PDB file of C-alpha atoms in Angstrom:
ATOM      1  CA  UNK T   1      47.290  60.736  42.886  1.00 78.00           C
ATOM      2  CA  UNK T   2      47.351  63.901  42.010  1.00 85.00           C
ATOM      3  CA  UNK T   3      44.864  66.753  43.075  1.00 91.00           C
ATOM      4  CA  UNK T   4      43.601  69.965  42.639  1.00 95.00           C
ATOM      5  CA  UNK T   5      41.621  72.202  45.363  1.00 96.00           C
ATOM      6  CA  UNK T   6      39.847  75.348  44.869  1.00 97.00           C
ATOM      7  CA  UNK T   7      38.213  76.264  48.172  1.00 96.00           C
ATOM      8  CA  UNK T   8      35.949  79.064  47.156  1.00 96.00           C
ATOM      9  CA  UNK T   9      32.868  78.216  44.487  1.00 96.00           C
ATOM     10  CA  UNK T  10      32.280  81.933  43.995  1.00 97.00           C
ATOM     11  CA  UNK T  11      34.112  85.011  44.488  1.00 98.00           C
ATOM     12  CA  UNK T  12      32.644  88.465  44.235  1.00 97.00           C
ATOM     13  CA  UNK T  13      34.801  91.487  43.802  1.00 98.00           C
ATOM     14  CA  UNK T  14      34.121  95.042  42.661  1.00 98.00           C
ATOM     15  CA  UNK T  15      35.270  96.659  39.611  1.00 97.00           C
ATOM     16  CA  UNK T  16      38.889  98.046  40.053  1.00 97.00           C
ATOM     17  CA  UNK T  17      39.571  96.206  42.723  1.00 98.00           C
ATOM     18  CA  UNK T  18      42.535  93.168  43.269  1.00 97.00           C
ATOM     19  CA  UNK T  19      41.316  89.987  42.919  1.00 97.00           C
ATOM     20  CA  UNK T  20      42.835  86.658  43.946  1.00 98.00           C
ATOM     21  CA  UNK T  21      40.927  83.407  43.294  1.00 98.00           C
ATOM     22  CA  UNK T  22      42.418  80.364  45.497  1.00 98.00           C
ATOM     23  CA  UNK T  23      44.241  76.967  44.197  1.00 98.00           C
ATOM     24  CA  UNK T  24      45.843  74.443  46.106  1.00 97.00           C
ATOM     25  CA  UNK T  25      47.461  71.172  44.496  1.00 96.00           C
ATOM     26  CA  UNK T  26      48.548  68.047  45.665  1.00 93.00           C
ATOM     27  CA  UNK T  27      51.077  65.726  43.903  1.00 89.00           C
ATOM     28  CA  UNK T  28      54.019  63.364  44.213  1.00 86.00           C
ATOM     29  CA  UNK T  29      56.823  65.316  43.067  1.00 84.00           C
ATOM     30  CA  UNK T  30      57.140  68.438  41.096  1.00 85.00           C
ATOM     31  CA  UNK T  31      54.117  70.042  39.381  1.00 90.00           C
ATOM     32  CA  UNK T  32      53.029  71.721  36.543  1.00 90.00           C
ATOM     33  CA  UNK T  33      50.563  74.210  36.868  1.00 94.00           C
ATOM     34  CA  UNK T  34      47.720  75.971  34.739  1.00 95.00           C
ATOM     35  CA  UNK T  35      45.116  78.203  35.146  1.00 97.00           C
ATOM     36  CA  UNK T  36      42.316  78.170  32.552  1.00 96.00           C
ATOM     37  CA  UNK T  37      39.128  80.291  32.134  1.00 96.00           C
ATOM     38  CA  UNK T  38      35.770  79.320  30.579  1.00 94.00           C
ATOM     39  CA  UNK T  39      33.239  82.084  29.371  1.00 90.00           C
ATOM     40  CA  UNK T  40      29.443  80.932  28.991  1.00 83.00           C
ATOM     41  CA  UNK T  41      29.142  78.756  26.154  1.00 76.00           C
ATOM     42  CA  UNK T  42      32.696  78.404  25.547  1.00 80.00           C
ATOM     43  CA  UNK T  43      35.332  76.171  25.733  1.00 84.00           C
ATOM     44  CA  UNK T  44      38.250  76.804  28.064  1.00 92.00           C
ATOM     45  CA  UNK T  45      40.851  79.114  26.961  1.00 93.00           C
ATOM     46  CA  UNK T  46      44.795  78.968  28.408  1.00 93.00           C
ATOM     47  CA  UNK T  47      45.633  81.553  31.057  1.00 95.00           C
ATOM     48  CA  UNK T  48      49.081  80.827  31.983  1.00 95.00           C
ATOM     49  CA  UNK T  49      51.503  78.134  33.511  1.00 93.00           C
ATOM     50  CA  UNK T  50      54.274  77.612  35.832  1.00 93.00           C
ATOM     51  CA  UNK T  51      56.667  74.705  34.903  1.00 87.00           C
ATOM     52  CA  UNK T  52      59.997  76.033  36.379  1.00 85.00           C
ATOM     53  CA  UNK T  53      62.084  79.373  37.112  1.00 86.00           C
ATOM     54  CA  UNK T  54      60.572  82.935  38.532  1.00 89.00           C
ATOM     55  CA  UNK T  55      57.198  82.022  41.220  1.00 92.00           C
ATOM     56  CA  UNK T  56      55.190  84.280  39.927  1.00 95.00           C
ATOM     57  CA  UNK T  57      54.088  83.855  36.255  1.00 96.00           C
ATOM     58  CA  UNK T  58      52.170  86.425  33.863  1.00 95.00           C
ATOM     59  CA  UNK T  59      49.667  85.417  31.569  1.00 94.00           C
ATOM     60  CA  UNK T  60      46.963  86.628  29.223  1.00 90.00           C
ATOM     61  CA  UNK T  61      44.781  89.891  29.890  1.00 92.00           C
ATOM     62  CA  UNK T  62      46.576  91.159  32.671  1.00 95.00           C
ATOM     63  CA  UNK T  63      46.496  88.005  35.346  1.00 97.00           C
ATOM     64  CA  UNK T  64      49.387  86.396  36.939  1.00 97.00           C
ATOM     65  CA  UNK T  65      49.744  83.731  39.514  1.00 98.00           C
ATOM     66  CA  UNK T  66      52.479  83.136  42.436  1.00 96.00           C
ATOM     67  CA  UNK T  67      53.850  79.301  42.692  1.00 96.00           C
ATOM     68  CA  UNK T  68      54.393  78.635  46.346  1.00 96.00           C
ATOM     69  CA  UNK T  69      55.859  75.210  47.174  1.00 93.00           C
ATOM     70  CA  UNK T  70      55.906  75.151  50.904  1.00 94.00           C
ATOM     71  CA  UNK T  71      52.102  75.976  50.503  1.00 96.00           C
ATOM     72  CA  UNK T  72      51.408  73.835  47.608  1.00 96.00           C
ATOM     73  CA  UNK T  73      49.471  76.816  46.638  1.00 97.00           C
ATOM     74  CA  UNK T  74      49.096  78.251  42.899  1.00 98.00           C
ATOM     75  CA  UNK T  75      46.603  81.499  43.335  1.00 98.00           C
ATOM     76  CA  UNK T  76      45.473  83.340  40.414  1.00 98.00           C
ATOM     77  CA  UNK T  77      45.683  87.392  40.741  1.00 98.00           C
ATOM     78  CA  UNK T  78      44.859  90.054  38.742  1.00 97.00           C
ATOM     79  CA  UNK T  79      45.649  93.761  40.436  1.00 97.00           C
ATOM     80  CA  UNK T  80      42.903  95.906  38.841  1.00 97.00           C
ATOM     81  CA  UNK T  81      39.556  93.710  38.200  1.00 97.00           C
ATOM     82  CA  UNK T  82      37.219  94.270  34.939  1.00 97.00           C
ATOM     83  CA  UNK T  83      33.682  93.112  34.495  1.00 96.00           C
ATOM     84  CA  UNK T  84      34.563  91.503  31.685  1.00 95.00           C
ATOM     85  CA  UNK T  85      36.616  89.227  33.717  1.00 96.00           C
ATOM     86  CA  UNK T  86      33.739  87.594  35.117  1.00 96.00           C
ATOM     87  CA  UNK T  87      33.896  83.663  34.100  1.00 96.00           C
ATOM     88  CA  UNK T  88      34.315  80.312  35.562  1.00 96.00           C
ATOM     89  CA  UNK T  89      37.890  79.925  36.337  1.00 98.00           C
ATOM     90  CA  UNK T  90      39.818  76.381  36.345  1.00 97.00           C
ATOM     91  CA  UNK T  91      43.449  75.230  37.946  1.00 97.00           C
ATOM     92  CA  UNK T  92      44.692  72.193  36.989  1.00 95.00           C
ATOM     93  CA  UNK T  93      47.978  70.335  37.432  1.00 93.00           C
ATOM     94  CA  UNK T  94      50.363  67.743  35.722  1.00 87.00           C
ATOM     95  CA  UNK T  95      52.589  66.009  37.739  1.00 81.00           C
ATOM     96  CA  UNK T  96      56.234  66.145  36.580  1.00 73.00           C
ATOM     97  CA  UNK T  97      57.959  62.842  36.124  1.00 67.00           C
ATOM     98  CA  UNK T  98      58.738  60.181  33.213  1.00 52.00           C
ATOM     99  CA  UNK T  99      55.654  58.685  31.946  1.00 56.00           C
ATOM    100  CA  UNK T 100      52.078  59.799  31.052  1.00 61.00           C
ATOM    101  CA  UNK T 101      50.257  61.577  33.446  1.00 68.00           C
ATOM    102  CA  UNK T 102      46.791  63.540  32.806  1.00 75.00           C
ATOM    103  CA  UNK T 103      46.063  67.147  33.493  1.00 85.00           C
ATOM    104  CA  UNK T 104      43.844  67.425  36.398  1.00 90.00           C
ATOM    105  CA  UNK T 105      41.416  70.236  36.666  1.00 94.00           C
ATOM    106  CA  UNK T 106      39.575  71.979  39.867  1.00 96.00           C
ATOM    107  CA  UNK T 107      36.259  72.071  40.527  1.00 95.00           C
ATOM    108  CA  UNK T 108      35.900  75.540  39.253  1.00 96.00           C
ATOM    109  CA  UNK T 109      35.339  78.941  40.858  1.00 97.00           C
ATOM    110  CA  UNK T 110      33.038  81.413  39.589  1.00 97.00           C
ATOM    111  CA  UNK T 111      34.465  84.894  39.487  1.00 97.00           C
ATOM    112  CA  UNK T 112      31.349  87.549  39.427  1.00 97.00           C
ATOM    113  CA  UNK T 113      33.262  91.307  38.870  1.00 97.00           C
ATOM    114  CA  UNK T 114      30.746  93.975  40.049  1.00 96.00           C
ATOM    115  CA  UNK T 115      30.719  97.373  38.375  1.00 93.00           C
TER     116      UNK T 115
ATOM    117  CA  UNK J   1      45.487  79.342  13.656  1.00 60.00           C
ATOM    118  CA  UNK J   2      42.315  77.938  13.639  1.00 77.00           C
ATOM    119  CA  UNK J   3      41.102  76.546  16.815  1.00 92.00           C
ATOM    120  CA  UNK J   4      39.677  73.122  17.815  1.00 95.00           C
ATOM    121  CA  UNK J   5      36.636  72.126  16.012  1.00 96.00           C
ATOM    122  CA  UNK J   6      33.995  70.329  17.450  1.00 97.00           C
ATOM    123  CA  UNK J   7      30.230  69.083  16.318  1.00 97.00           C
ATOM    124  CA  UNK J   8      27.428  68.991  16.939  1.00 97.00           C
ATOM    125  CA  UNK J   9      27.257  71.687  19.727  1.00 95.00           C
ATOM    126  CA  UNK J  10      24.196  70.642  21.102  1.00 96.00           C
ATOM    127  CA  UNK J  11      22.734  67.288  21.452  1.00 97.00           C
ATOM    128  CA  UNK J  12      19.342  65.803  23.055  1.00 98.00           C
ATOM    129  CA  UNK J  13      18.796  62.144  23.221  1.00 98.00           C
ATOM    130  CA  UNK J  14      16.385  59.297  25.083  1.00 97.00           C
ATOM    131  CA  UNK J  15      18.259  57.146  27.512  1.00 96.00           C
ATOM    132  CA  UNK J  16      19.235  54.078  25.414  1.00 97.00           C
ATOM    133  CA  UNK J  17      20.155  56.009  22.328  1.00 97.00           C
ATOM    134  CA  UNK J  18      23.277  55.965  20.855  1.00 97.00           C
ATOM    135  CA  UNK J  19      25.213  59.723  20.544  1.00 98.00           C
ATOM    136  CA  UNK J  20      28.564  60.233  18.420  1.00 98.00           C
ATOM    137  CA  UNK J  21      30.503  63.210  18.869  1.00 98.00           C
ATOM    138  CA  UNK J  22      33.831  64.853  16.379  1.00 97.00           C
ATOM    139  CA  UNK J  23      36.794  66.911  17.041  1.00 97.00           C
ATOM    140  CA  UNK J  24      39.027  68.198  14.486  1.00 96.00           C
ATOM    141  CA  UNK J  25      42.151  69.380  16.483  1.00 95.00           C
ATOM    142  CA  UNK J  26      44.366  72.451  15.683  1.00 94.00           C
ATOM    143  CA  UNK J  27      46.764  71.020  12.678  1.00 92.00           C
ATOM    144  CA  UNK J  28      49.958  69.567  13.713  1.00 88.00           C
ATOM    145  CA  UNK J  29      48.656  68.512  17.236  1.00 90.00           C
ATOM    146  CA  UNK J  30      49.882  64.999  17.727  1.00 88.00           C
ATOM    147  CA  UNK J  31      47.969  64.706  21.121  1.00 89.00           C
ATOM    148  CA  UNK J  32      44.336  64.609  21.559  1.00 93.00           C
ATOM    149  CA  UNK J  33      41.887  64.524  24.551  1.00 93.00           C
ATOM    150  CA  UNK J  34      38.319  64.082  25.196  1.00 97.00           C
ATOM    151  CA  UNK J  35      37.020  65.474  28.472  1.00 96.00           C
ATOM    152  CA  UNK J  36      33.550  64.924  30.236  1.00 97.00           C
ATOM    153  CA  UNK J  37      32.583  68.015  32.467  1.00 95.00           C
ATOM    154  CA  UNK J  38      29.369  67.822  34.705  1.00 95.00           C
ATOM    155  CA  UNK J  39      27.745  70.660  35.638  1.00 90.00           C
ATOM    156  CA  UNK J  40      29.808  72.000  38.545  1.00 87.00           C
ATOM    157  CA  UNK J  41      32.435  69.855  38.074  1.00 90.00           C
ATOM    158  CA  UNK J  42      35.671  70.516  36.364  1.00 92.00           C
ATOM    159  CA  UNK J  43      36.449  68.639  33.516  1.00 94.00           C
ATOM    160  CA  UNK J  44      37.616  64.781  33.905  1.00 94.00           C
ATOM    161  CA  UNK J  45      39.864  63.280  31.407  1.00 93.00           C
ATOM    162  CA  UNK J  46      37.995  60.138  29.273  1.00 96.00           C
ATOM    163  CA  UNK J  47      40.456  59.435  27.178  1.00 95.00           C
ATOM    164  CA  UNK J  48      44.035  60.665  25.327  1.00 92.00           C
ATOM    165  CA  UNK J  49      45.686  59.646  21.746  1.00 91.00           C
ATOM    166  CA  UNK J  50      49.256  60.806  20.581  1.00 88.00           C
ATOM    167  CA  UNK J  51      48.559  60.341  16.848  1.00 87.00           C
ATOM    168  CA  UNK J  52      46.145  57.366  16.554  1.00 85.00           C
ATOM    169  CA  UNK J  53      47.410  55.493  19.757  1.00 90.00           C
ATOM    170  CA  UNK J  54      45.634  56.107  22.513  1.00 92.00           C
ATOM    171  CA  UNK J  55      47.984  56.611  25.890  1.00 88.00           C
ATOM    172  CA  UNK J  56      45.529  56.853  28.679  1.00 89.00           C
ATOM    173  CA  UNK J  57      41.641  55.248  28.652  1.00 93.00           C
ATOM    174  CA  UNK J  58      41.537  54.723  32.285  1.00 90.00           C
ATOM    175  CA  UNK J  59      38.457  56.544  33.044  1.00 91.00           C
ATOM    176  CA  UNK J  60      36.894  55.768  30.004  1.00 95.00           C
ATOM    177  CA  UNK J  61      33.376  54.038  30.678  1.00 95.00           C
ATOM    178  CA  UNK J  62      34.376  50.942  28.082  1.00 95.00           C
ATOM    179  CA  UNK J  63      31.495  49.357  28.708  1.00 96.00           C
ATOM    180  CA  UNK J  64      29.384  51.997  26.680  1.00 97.00           C
ATOM    181  CA  UNK J  65      32.028  54.468  25.151  1.00 98.00           C
ATOM    182  CA  UNK J  66      34.204  54.307  22.658  1.00 97.00           C
ATOM    183  CA  UNK J  67      36.694  56.316  21.095  1.00 97.00           C
ATOM    184  CA  UNK J  68      39.031  56.456  17.781  1.00 96.00           C
ATOM    185  CA  UNK J  69      41.435  58.715  16.081  1.00 95.00           C
ATOM    186  CA  UNK J  70      41.755  57.243  12.784  1.00 83.00           C
ATOM    187  CA  UNK J  71      44.995  58.454  10.635  1.00 85.00           C
ATOM    188  CA  UNK J  72      45.800  60.387  13.470  1.00 84.00           C
ATOM    189  CA  UNK J  73      43.786  63.420  12.534  1.00 91.00           C
ATOM    190  CA  UNK J  74      39.855  63.914  13.596  1.00 95.00           C
ATOM    191  CA  UNK J  75      38.382  61.584  16.249  1.00 97.00           C
ATOM    192  CA  UNK J  76      34.874  60.549  17.171  1.00 97.00           C
ATOM    193  CA  UNK J  77      33.871  59.643  20.505  1.00 98.00           C
ATOM    194  CA  UNK J  78      30.724  57.400  20.466  1.00 98.00           C
ATOM    195  CA  UNK J  79      28.320  56.714  23.572  1.00 98.00           C
ATOM    196  CA  UNK J  80      26.036  53.697  23.278  1.00 97.00           C
ATOM    197  CA  UNK J  81      23.413  53.439  25.321  1.00 96.00           C
ATOM    198  CA  UNK J  82      23.509  56.513  26.458  1.00 97.00           C
ATOM    199  CA  UNK J  83      22.353  56.902  30.187  1.00 97.00           C
ATOM    200  CA  UNK J  84      21.036  59.966  32.120  1.00 97.00           C
ATOM    201  CA  UNK J  85      24.187  60.892  34.064  1.00 96.00           C
ATOM    202  CA  UNK J  86      26.141  60.940  30.789  1.00 97.00           C
ATOM    203  CA  UNK J  87      24.509  64.383  30.614  1.00 98.00           C
ATOM    204  CA  UNK J  88      27.356  66.814  30.331  1.00 97.00           C
ATOM    205  CA  UNK J  89      29.955  69.011  27.894  1.00 96.00           C
ATOM    206  CA  UNK J  90      32.050  66.880  26.461  1.00 97.00           C
ATOM    207  CA  UNK J  91      35.045  68.725  25.496  1.00 96.00           C
ATOM    208  CA  UNK J  92      38.057  67.924  22.671  1.00 96.00           C
ATOM    209  CA  UNK J  93      41.489  69.709  23.527  1.00 94.00           C
ATOM    210  CA  UNK J  94      44.773  69.439  21.821  1.00 92.00           C
ATOM    211  CA  UNK J  95      48.523  69.990  22.575  1.00 88.00           C
ATOM    212  CA  UNK J  96      51.362  69.785  20.211  1.00 82.00           C
ATOM    213  CA  UNK J  97      53.257  66.626  22.012  1.00 68.00           C
ATOM    214  CA  UNK J  98      52.875  64.360  24.264  1.00 56.00           C
ATOM    215  CA  UNK J  99      56.382  64.618  25.949  1.00 57.00           C
ATOM    216  CA  UNK J 100      56.094  68.196  26.148  1.00 62.00           C
ATOM    217  CA  UNK J 101      54.017  67.795  29.371  1.00 65.00           C
ATOM    218  CA  UNK J 102      54.373  71.435  29.766  1.00 70.00           C
ATOM    219  CA  UNK J 103      52.380  72.180  26.774  1.00 78.00           C
ATOM    220  CA  UNK J 104      48.967  73.528  27.634  1.00 84.00           C
ATOM    221  CA  UNK J 105      45.698  72.125  25.824  1.00 88.00           C
ATOM    222  CA  UNK J 106      43.551  74.032  23.346  1.00 91.00           C
ATOM    223  CA  UNK J 107      40.163  73.372  23.852  1.00 94.00           C
ATOM    224  CA  UNK J 108      37.243  73.095  21.686  1.00 95.00           C
ATOM    225  CA  UNK J 109      33.969  74.746  22.281  1.00 93.00           C
ATOM    226  CA  UNK J 110      32.244  71.397  23.775  1.00 94.00           C
ATOM    227  CA  UNK J 111      29.411  69.765  22.507  1.00 96.00           C
ATOM    228  CA  UNK J 112      26.505  69.827  25.580  1.00 96.00           C
ATOM    229  CA  UNK J 113      25.093  66.468  25.709  1.00 98.00           C
ATOM    230  CA  UNK J 114      21.549  66.119  27.382  1.00 98.00           C
ATOM    231  CA  UNK J 115      20.160  62.693  28.376  1.00 98.00           C
ATOM    232  CA  UNK J 116      16.400  62.404  28.871  1.00 97.00           C
TER     233      UNK J 116
END
């Protein structure tokens, strides 16, 4: 069965500093990987996804993520954090094979960017 | 384009009462999902529709939860009777097509249910 682990409940970073939110996954075959962000009282918003090809994926709001197959990781990164990036971040995985598989989410990491 | 619409935004009910949530997906999106998000956890899929057919309801507590998607557009999720542990945010999402497994899902704002 597929699963996602986000090892950090909370990440604190100073404004202007680089940020990393960690995600590791477990699937039987190849994965489709996604990052979503959730602001207070808002639904989840899609940030970026990895399907195939270049391991470095660029997404919305200056975020990027690096797919590392050997480490089964898909960490979210941003070179310079903004206070407005403070939110709850979810990593999700879907297994690549024929048939229907659901999108499985991690438990989320709360990012706090301090001015 | 308009996003996924959900109503109500908030609902408070007593245990053993019934409740229903409504979702209108993005126009043209054939796939519709209902997720349950308990505080401190990631969203968990309850049911997935492709047009008006159920694709996956393996995690839906069928003794108390039901969902339908008449005419392949709007969907309702019902809980009857509600339990305290059903307190959560219920998220509706839609995506373009089931076969496109790499398609991202677009989420509504959710309905926050409190069972007292």
